[in-house]
Amino acid sequence: MIKAKIENLLTEAFKPDLLEVLDESHQHIGHAGAKQGGHFKVTIKSKAFEGKKLLESHRMVYKVLEPVKSFIHALAITVKGEKHV
């Protein structure tokens, strides 16, 4: 359910050419923070990130995911795009 919400938020905000959201929560069962939220890996490619610094692109993703942040314990982001500064 959270995975789908993450996909929807990112798709709506960035109209990505590539979006992959992996729920890796099952790999972290028993981890101290696992009870507070899931572990997700996001790979995204969008023209919205062109010309942006990598840190700025990550901040853009975090901002869009603000509505579901309480359901996320760990988030790995890979931004693919051309012309990162």
CSV table of C-alpha atoms in Angstrom, one decimal:
chain,number,residue,atom,x,y,z
A,1,MET,CA,0.0,0.0,0.0
A,2,ILE,CA,2.8,2.5,0.9
A,3,LYS,CA,4.8,1.3,-2.1
A,4,ALA,CA,1.8,2.2,-4.4
A,5,LYS,CA,1.4,5.6,-2.7
A,6,ILE,CA,5.2,6.3,-3.2
A,7,GLU,CA,4.9,5.4,-6.9
A,8,ASN,CA,1.8,7.6,-7.3
A,9,LEU,CA,3.3,10.6,-5.6
A,10,LEU,CA,6.5,10.4,-7.6
A,11,THR,CA,4.7,9.8,-10.9
A,12,GLU,CA,2.4,12.7,-10.4
A,13,ALA,CA,5.2,15.1,-9.4
A,14,PHE,CA,7.9,14.2,-11.8
A,15,LYS,CA,6.4,12.3,-14.8
A,16,PRO,CA,9.4,10.0,-14.8
A,17,ASP,CA,10.8,8.2,-17.8
A,18,LEU,CA,11.9,5.5,-15.3
A,19,LEU,CA,10.5,4.7,-11.9
A,20,GLU,CA,11.3,1.7,-9.8
A,21,VAL,CA,10.2,1.5,-6.2
A,22,LEU,CA,11.3,-1.6,-4.2
A,23,ASP,CA,10.0,-2.5,-0.8
A,24,GLU,CA,12.9,-4.1,1.0
A,25,SER,CA,11.2,-4.1,4.4
A,26,HIS,CA,11.2,-7.9,4.5
A,27,GLN,CA,15.0,-7.8,4.5
A,28,HIS,CA,15.0,-5.8,7.8
A,29,ILE,CA,12.7,-7.8,10.0
A,30,GLY,CA,14.0,-7.6,13.5
A,31,HIS,CA,15.9,-4.4,12.8
A,32,ALA,CA,15.4,-1.9,15.6
A,33,GLY,CA,13.7,0.7,13.4
A,34,ALA,CA,11.7,-1.7,11.2
A,35,LYS,CA,8.6,-1.3,13.4
A,36,GLN,CA,8.4,2.5,12.7
A,37,GLY,CA,8.2,2.1,8.9
A,38,GLY,CA,9.4,0.4,5.8
A,39,HIS,CA,12.6,0.3,3.9
A,40,PHE,CA,12.4,1.4,0.3
A,41,LYS,CA,14.7,1.8,-2.6
A,42,VAL,CA,13.7,4.3,-5.3
A,43,THR,CA,15.3,4.6,-8.8
A,44,ILE,CA,13.9,7.5,-10.8
A,45,LYS,CA,14.8,9.3,-14.0
A,46,SER,CA,13.0,12.5,-15.0
A,47,LYS,CA,13.6,15.6,-16.9
A,48,ALA,CA,12.7,17.5,-13.7
A,49,PHE,CA,16.2,16.6,-12.4
A,50,GLU,CA,18.2,17.9,-15.3
A,51,GLY,CA,20.5,20.7,-14.4
A,52,LYS,CA,20.0,20.1,-10.7
A,53,LYS,CA,22.7,19.1,-8.2
A,54,LEU,CA,22.3,15.5,-7.0
A,55,LEU,CA,21.5,16.8,-3.4
A,56,GLU,CA,18.8,19.1,-4.8
A,57,SER,CA,17.2,16.2,-6.7
A,58,HIS,CA,17.1,14.1,-3.5
A,59,ARG,CA,15.5,17.0,-1.6
A,60,MET,CA,12.9,17.2,-4.3
A,61,VAL,CA,12.1,13.5,-3.9
A,62,TYR,CA,11.9,13.9,-0.1
A,63,LYS,CA,9.6,16.9,-0.3
A,64,VAL,CA,7.2,15.0,-2.6
A,65,LEU,CA,7.2,12.0,-0.2
A,66,GLU,CA,6.4,14.2,2.8
A,67,PRO,CA,2.8,12.9,3.1
A,68,VAL,CA,4.1,9.3,3.7
A,69,LYS,CA,7.3,10.0,5.6
A,70,SER,CA,5.9,8.5,8.8
A,71,PHE,CA,5.6,5.2,7.0
A,72,ILE,CA,9.2,5.2,5.8
A,73,HIS,CA,12.1,4.3,8.1
A,74,ALA,CA,14.8,4.1,5.4
A,75,LEU,CA,14.9,5.4,1.9
A,76,ALA,CA,17.6,4.9,-0.7
A,77,ILE,CA,17.4,7.1,-3.7
A,78,THR,CA,19.1,6.8,-7.1
A,79,VAL,CA,18.4,9.7,-9.4
A,80,LYS,CA,19.2,9.0,-13.0
A,81,GLY,CA,19.3,11.9,-15.4
A,82,GLU,CA,21.5,13.6,-17.7
A,83,LYS,CA,23.3,16.9,-17.1
A,84,HIS,CA,23.4,16.7,-13.3
A,85,VAL,CA,25.5,19.6,-12.0
